[in-house]
Structure formats: structure tokens, C-alpha cells
PDB file of C-alpha atoms in Angstrom:
ATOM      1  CA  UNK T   1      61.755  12.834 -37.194  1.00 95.00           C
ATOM      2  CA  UNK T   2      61.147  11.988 -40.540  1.00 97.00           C
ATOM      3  CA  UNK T   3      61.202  13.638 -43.859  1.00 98.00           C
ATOM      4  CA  UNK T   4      58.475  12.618 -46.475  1.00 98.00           C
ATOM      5  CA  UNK T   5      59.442  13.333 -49.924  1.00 97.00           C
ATOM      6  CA  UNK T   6      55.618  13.302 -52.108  1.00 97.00           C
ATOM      7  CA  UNK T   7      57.186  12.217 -55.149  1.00 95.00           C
ATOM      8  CA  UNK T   8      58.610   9.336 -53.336  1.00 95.00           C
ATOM      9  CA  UNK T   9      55.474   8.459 -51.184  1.00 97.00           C
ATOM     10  CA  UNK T  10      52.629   9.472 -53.213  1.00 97.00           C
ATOM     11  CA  UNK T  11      50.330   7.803 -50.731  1.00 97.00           C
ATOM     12  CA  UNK T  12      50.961  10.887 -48.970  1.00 98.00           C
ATOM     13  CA  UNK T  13      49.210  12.962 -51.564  1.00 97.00           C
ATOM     14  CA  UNK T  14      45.951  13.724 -50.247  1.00 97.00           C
ATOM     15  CA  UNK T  15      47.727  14.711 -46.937  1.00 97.00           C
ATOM     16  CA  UNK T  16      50.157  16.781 -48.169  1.00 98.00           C
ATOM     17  CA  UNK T  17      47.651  18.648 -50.162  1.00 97.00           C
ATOM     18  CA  UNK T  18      45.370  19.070 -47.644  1.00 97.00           C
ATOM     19  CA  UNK T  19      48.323  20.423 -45.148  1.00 97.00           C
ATOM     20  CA  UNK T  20      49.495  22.619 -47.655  1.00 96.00           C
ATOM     21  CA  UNK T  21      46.155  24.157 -47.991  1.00 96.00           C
ATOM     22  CA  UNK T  22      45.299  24.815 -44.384  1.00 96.00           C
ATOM     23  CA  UNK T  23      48.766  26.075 -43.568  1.00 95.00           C
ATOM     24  CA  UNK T  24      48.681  28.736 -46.838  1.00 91.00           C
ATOM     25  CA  UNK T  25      45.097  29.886 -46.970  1.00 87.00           C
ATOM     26  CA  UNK T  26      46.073  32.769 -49.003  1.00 82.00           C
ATOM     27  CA  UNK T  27      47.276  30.957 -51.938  1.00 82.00           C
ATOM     28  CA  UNK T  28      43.998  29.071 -53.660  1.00 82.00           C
ATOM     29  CA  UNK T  29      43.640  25.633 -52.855  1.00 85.00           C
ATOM     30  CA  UNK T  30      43.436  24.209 -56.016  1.00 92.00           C
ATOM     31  CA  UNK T  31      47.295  25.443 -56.431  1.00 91.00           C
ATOM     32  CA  UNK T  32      48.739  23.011 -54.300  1.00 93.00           C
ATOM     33  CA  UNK T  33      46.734  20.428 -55.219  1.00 95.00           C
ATOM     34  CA  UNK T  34      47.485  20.760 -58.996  1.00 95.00           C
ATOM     35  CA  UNK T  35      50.795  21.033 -58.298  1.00 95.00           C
ATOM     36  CA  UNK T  36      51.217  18.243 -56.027  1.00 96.00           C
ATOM     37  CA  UNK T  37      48.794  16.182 -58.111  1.00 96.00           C
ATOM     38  CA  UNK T  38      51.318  16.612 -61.062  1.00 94.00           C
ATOM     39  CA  UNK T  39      54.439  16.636 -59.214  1.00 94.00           C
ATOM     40  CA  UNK T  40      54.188  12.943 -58.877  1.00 94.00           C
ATOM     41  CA  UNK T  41      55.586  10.877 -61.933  1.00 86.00           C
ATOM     42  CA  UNK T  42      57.239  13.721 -63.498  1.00 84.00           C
ATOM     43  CA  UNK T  43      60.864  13.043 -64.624  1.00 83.00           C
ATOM     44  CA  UNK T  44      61.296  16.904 -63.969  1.00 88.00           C
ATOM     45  CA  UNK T  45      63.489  17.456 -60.997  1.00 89.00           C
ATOM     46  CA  UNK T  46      60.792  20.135 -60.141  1.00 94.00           C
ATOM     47  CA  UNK T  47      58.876  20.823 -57.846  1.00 96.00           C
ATOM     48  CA  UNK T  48      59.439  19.068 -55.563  1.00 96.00           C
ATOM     49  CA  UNK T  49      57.054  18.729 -51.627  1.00 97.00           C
ATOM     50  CA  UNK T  50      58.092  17.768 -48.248  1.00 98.00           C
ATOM     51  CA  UNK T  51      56.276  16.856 -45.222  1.00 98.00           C
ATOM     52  CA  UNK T  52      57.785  16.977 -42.129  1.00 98.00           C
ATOM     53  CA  UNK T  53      56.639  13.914 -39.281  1.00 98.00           C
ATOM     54  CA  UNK T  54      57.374  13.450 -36.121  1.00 97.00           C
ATOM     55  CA  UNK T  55      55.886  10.489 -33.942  1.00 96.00           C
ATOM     56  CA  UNK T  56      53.210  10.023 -36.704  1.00 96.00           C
ATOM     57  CA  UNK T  57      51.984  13.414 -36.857  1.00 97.00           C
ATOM     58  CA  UNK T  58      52.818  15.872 -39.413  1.00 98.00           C
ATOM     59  CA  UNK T  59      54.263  19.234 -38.091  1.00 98.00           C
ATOM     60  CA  UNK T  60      55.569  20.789 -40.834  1.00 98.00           C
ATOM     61  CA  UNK T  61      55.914  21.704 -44.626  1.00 98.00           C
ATOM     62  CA  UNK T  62      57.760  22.827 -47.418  1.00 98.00           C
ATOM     63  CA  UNK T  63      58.370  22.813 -51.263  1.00 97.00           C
ATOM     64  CA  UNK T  64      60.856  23.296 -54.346  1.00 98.00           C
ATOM     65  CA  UNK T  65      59.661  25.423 -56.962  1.00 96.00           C
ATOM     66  CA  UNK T  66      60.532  26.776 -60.074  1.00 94.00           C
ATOM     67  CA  UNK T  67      59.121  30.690 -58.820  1.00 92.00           C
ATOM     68  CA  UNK T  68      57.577  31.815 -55.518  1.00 89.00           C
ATOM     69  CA  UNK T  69      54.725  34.137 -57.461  1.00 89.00           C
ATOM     70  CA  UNK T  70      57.848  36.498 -57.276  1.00 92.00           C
ATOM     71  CA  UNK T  71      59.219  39.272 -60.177  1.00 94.00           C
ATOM     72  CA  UNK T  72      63.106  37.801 -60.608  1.00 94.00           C
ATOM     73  CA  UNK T  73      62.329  34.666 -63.001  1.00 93.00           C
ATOM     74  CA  UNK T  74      65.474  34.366 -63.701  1.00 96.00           C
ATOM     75  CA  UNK T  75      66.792  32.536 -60.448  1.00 97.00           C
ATOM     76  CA  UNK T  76      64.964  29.199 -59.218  1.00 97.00           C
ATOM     77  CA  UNK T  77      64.647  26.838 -57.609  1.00 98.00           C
ATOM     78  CA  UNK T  78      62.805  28.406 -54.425  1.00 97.00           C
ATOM     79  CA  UNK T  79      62.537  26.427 -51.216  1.00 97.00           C
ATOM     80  CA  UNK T  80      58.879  27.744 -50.768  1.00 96.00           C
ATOM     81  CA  UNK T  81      56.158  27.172 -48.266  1.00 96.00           C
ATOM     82  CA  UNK T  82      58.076  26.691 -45.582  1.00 97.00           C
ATOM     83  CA  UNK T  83      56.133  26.088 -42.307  1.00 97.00           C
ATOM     84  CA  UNK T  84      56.678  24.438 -38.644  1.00 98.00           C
ATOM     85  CA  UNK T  85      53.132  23.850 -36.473  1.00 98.00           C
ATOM     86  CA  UNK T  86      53.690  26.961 -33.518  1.00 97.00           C
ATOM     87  CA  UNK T  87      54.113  24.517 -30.681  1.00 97.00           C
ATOM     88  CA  UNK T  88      57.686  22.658 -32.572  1.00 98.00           C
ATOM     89  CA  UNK T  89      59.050  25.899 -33.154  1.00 95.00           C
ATOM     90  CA  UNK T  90      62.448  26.622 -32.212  1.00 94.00           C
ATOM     91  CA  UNK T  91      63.691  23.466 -32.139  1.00 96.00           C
ATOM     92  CA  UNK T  92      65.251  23.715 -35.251  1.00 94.00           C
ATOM     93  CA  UNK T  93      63.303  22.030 -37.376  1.00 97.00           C
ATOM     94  CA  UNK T  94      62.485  24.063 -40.449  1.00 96.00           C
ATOM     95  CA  UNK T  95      66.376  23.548 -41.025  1.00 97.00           C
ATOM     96  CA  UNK T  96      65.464  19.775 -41.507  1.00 98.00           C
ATOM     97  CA  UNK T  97      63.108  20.592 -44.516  1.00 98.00           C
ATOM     98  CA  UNK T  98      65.529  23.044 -45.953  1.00 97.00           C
ATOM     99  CA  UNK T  99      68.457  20.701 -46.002  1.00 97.00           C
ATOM    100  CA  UNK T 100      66.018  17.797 -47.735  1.00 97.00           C
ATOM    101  CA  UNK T 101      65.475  20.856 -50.162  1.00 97.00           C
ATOM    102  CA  UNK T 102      69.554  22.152 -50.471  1.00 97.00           C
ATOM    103  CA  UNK T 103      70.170  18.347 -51.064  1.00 97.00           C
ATOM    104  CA  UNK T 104      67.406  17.633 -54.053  1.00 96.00           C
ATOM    105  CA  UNK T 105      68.641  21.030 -55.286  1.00 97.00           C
ATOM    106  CA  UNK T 106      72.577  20.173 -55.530  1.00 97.00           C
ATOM    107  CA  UNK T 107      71.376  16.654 -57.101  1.00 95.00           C
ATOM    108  CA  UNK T 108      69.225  18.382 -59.601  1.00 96.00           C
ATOM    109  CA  UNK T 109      72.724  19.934 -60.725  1.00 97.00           C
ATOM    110  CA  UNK T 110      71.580  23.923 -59.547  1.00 97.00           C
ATOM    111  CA  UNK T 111      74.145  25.817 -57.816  1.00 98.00           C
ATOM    112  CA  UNK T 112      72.131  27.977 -55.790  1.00 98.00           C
ATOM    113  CA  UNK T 113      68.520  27.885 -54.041  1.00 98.00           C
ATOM    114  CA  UNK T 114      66.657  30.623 -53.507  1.00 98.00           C
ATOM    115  CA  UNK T 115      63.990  31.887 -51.131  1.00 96.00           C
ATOM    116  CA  UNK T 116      61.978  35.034 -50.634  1.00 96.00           C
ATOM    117  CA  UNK T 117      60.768  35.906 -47.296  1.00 95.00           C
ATOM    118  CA  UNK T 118      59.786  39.096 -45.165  1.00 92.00           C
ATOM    119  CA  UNK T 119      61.714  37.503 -41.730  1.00 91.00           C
ATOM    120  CA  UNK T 120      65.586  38.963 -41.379  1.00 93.00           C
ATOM    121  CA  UNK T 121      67.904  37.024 -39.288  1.00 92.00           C
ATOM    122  CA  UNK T 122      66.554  33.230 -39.539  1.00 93.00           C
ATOM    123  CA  UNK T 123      67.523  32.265 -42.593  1.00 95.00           C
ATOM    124  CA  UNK T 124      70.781  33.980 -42.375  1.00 96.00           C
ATOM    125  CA  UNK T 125      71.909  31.465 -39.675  1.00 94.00           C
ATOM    126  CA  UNK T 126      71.142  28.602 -42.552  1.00 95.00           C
ATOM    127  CA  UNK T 127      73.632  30.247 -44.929  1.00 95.00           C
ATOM    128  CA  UNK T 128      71.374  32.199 -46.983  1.00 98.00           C
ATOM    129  CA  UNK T 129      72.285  35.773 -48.007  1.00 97.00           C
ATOM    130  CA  UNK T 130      70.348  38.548 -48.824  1.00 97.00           C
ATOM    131  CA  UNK T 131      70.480  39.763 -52.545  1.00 97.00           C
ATOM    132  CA  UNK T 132      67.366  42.249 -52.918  1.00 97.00           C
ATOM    133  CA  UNK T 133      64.431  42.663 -53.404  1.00 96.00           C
ATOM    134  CA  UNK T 134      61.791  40.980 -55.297  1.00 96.00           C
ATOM    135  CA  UNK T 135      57.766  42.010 -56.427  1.00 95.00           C
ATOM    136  CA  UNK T 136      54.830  40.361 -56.315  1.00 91.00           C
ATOM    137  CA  UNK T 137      51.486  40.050 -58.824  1.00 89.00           C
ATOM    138  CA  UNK T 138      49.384  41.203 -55.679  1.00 87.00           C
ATOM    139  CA  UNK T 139      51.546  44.254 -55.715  1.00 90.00           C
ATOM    140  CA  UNK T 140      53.600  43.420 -52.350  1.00 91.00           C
ATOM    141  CA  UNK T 141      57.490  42.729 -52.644  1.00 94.00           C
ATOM    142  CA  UNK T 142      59.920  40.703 -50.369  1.00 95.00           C
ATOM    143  CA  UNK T 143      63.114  40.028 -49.636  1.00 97.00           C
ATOM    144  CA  UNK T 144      65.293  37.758 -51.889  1.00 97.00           C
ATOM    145  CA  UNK T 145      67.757  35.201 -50.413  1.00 98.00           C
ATOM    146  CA  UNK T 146      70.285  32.634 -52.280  1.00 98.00           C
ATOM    147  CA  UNK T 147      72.372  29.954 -50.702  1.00 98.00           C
ATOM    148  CA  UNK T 148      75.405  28.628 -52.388  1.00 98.00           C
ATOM    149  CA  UNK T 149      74.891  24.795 -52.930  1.00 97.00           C
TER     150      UNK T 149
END
């Protein structure tokens, strides 16, 4: 198993941007690819994109934002994006991408990460706590989670 941070392979670029994009086909593609594009070089700590490989074949994804298109502005980062292919499911492996993300997070100097989701009970187990709710531009709203770094 093996965690590929973009930033530190960009030769993964065109990959990760085109996993991204079939994995979130409701967010435009030209999102993630901007994004990815100009996370590379950037002496931000943010964002931040993960692949996730296992045997040579990607399975999963997941990024560190500054906001998940979500109403409380005031918290970041997000772990955002998060996604494991159906058939490596509940092996525990979207823990692996959110550790990589808790990690780069706590070496950034933030104190807490933050993710919003609609799922109760999974993230829970990976010592995230719910703190309310959160609204979206498309007029939908989720629930907000933080984790103590």
C-alpha cells in the first residue's frame, strides 16, 4: 500500500486529476485540475492531494483543503474528497489517506482538521466528532466533523 503525495510526485499529476474527476463527477472537472495543477510548487502548506496505490493500481483518493464548498469559513483545513474503489472497501483503507492528511495537517502547525460528510458512524471510529451543521452554495447542508490533531 502506498500513499502518493502530488506535491511530492508531480509525475502523478495527470493521474490524479483524471481520478479525481471520474470519482467526483459532480464537482466540474476543471476544479480539480486547477487545483491540482497549482498545488504543485506552492510553498503554501495547502491543499494538499493524495492517491492511494496498491499493487500498482490506484484505489483511492483524497485531499486537504482550505473549504469543502461549505458555509463555516472559519475552520479549515478539510480532509475532502475522500474515496476508496467499492471492491477495497472495508478494509480500512480510507483511514490510510486520512492519517497522511492528520499528519500534513499537524506539520502545517493546525490543531484541528475538519471534514463535512452526510455518513454518521465512520468517521467517528477515526476520532472525529460531530460539531454541526454546515450549508452549501447548491443549497444542501451537511454534517460538520473536527478531529483534535
Amino acid at each position: 500500500m502506498k500513499i502518493i503525495s502530488i506535491r511530492e510526485n508531480p509525475e502523478y499529476k495527470d493521474q490524479a486529476i483524471k481520478y479525481f474527476q471520474s470519482k467526483w463527477q459532480n464537482v466540474l472537472p476543471v476544479i480539480y485540475e486547477d487545483c491540482i495543477i497549482h498545488s504543485i510548487g506552492s510553498m503554501n502548506s495547502l491543499p494538499q492531494w493524495y492517491l492511494l496505490e496498491k499493487e500498482g493500481v490506484i484505489i483511492g483518493c483524497a485531499g486537504l483543503i482550505t473549504n469543502d464548498f461549505i458555509s463555516r469559513m472559519d475552520l479549515y483545513p478539510w480532509i475532502c474528497a475522500i474515496y476508496i474503489e467499492e471492491k477495497h472497501r472495508g478494509n480500512n483503507y480510507g483511514s490510510l489517506l486520512i492519517d497522511r492528511a492528520k499528519m500534513d495537517a499537524k506539520e502545517a502547525r493546525f490543531k484541528y482538521l475538519y471534514l463535512s460528510t452526510d455518513h454518521i458512524g465512520y468517521y467517528e471510529k477515526l476520532g472525529f466528532e460531530y460539531i454541526g451543521q454546515g450549508y452549501h452554495p447548491w443549497g444542501e447542508e451537511s454534517r460538520i466533523y473536527q478531529c483534535k490533531l
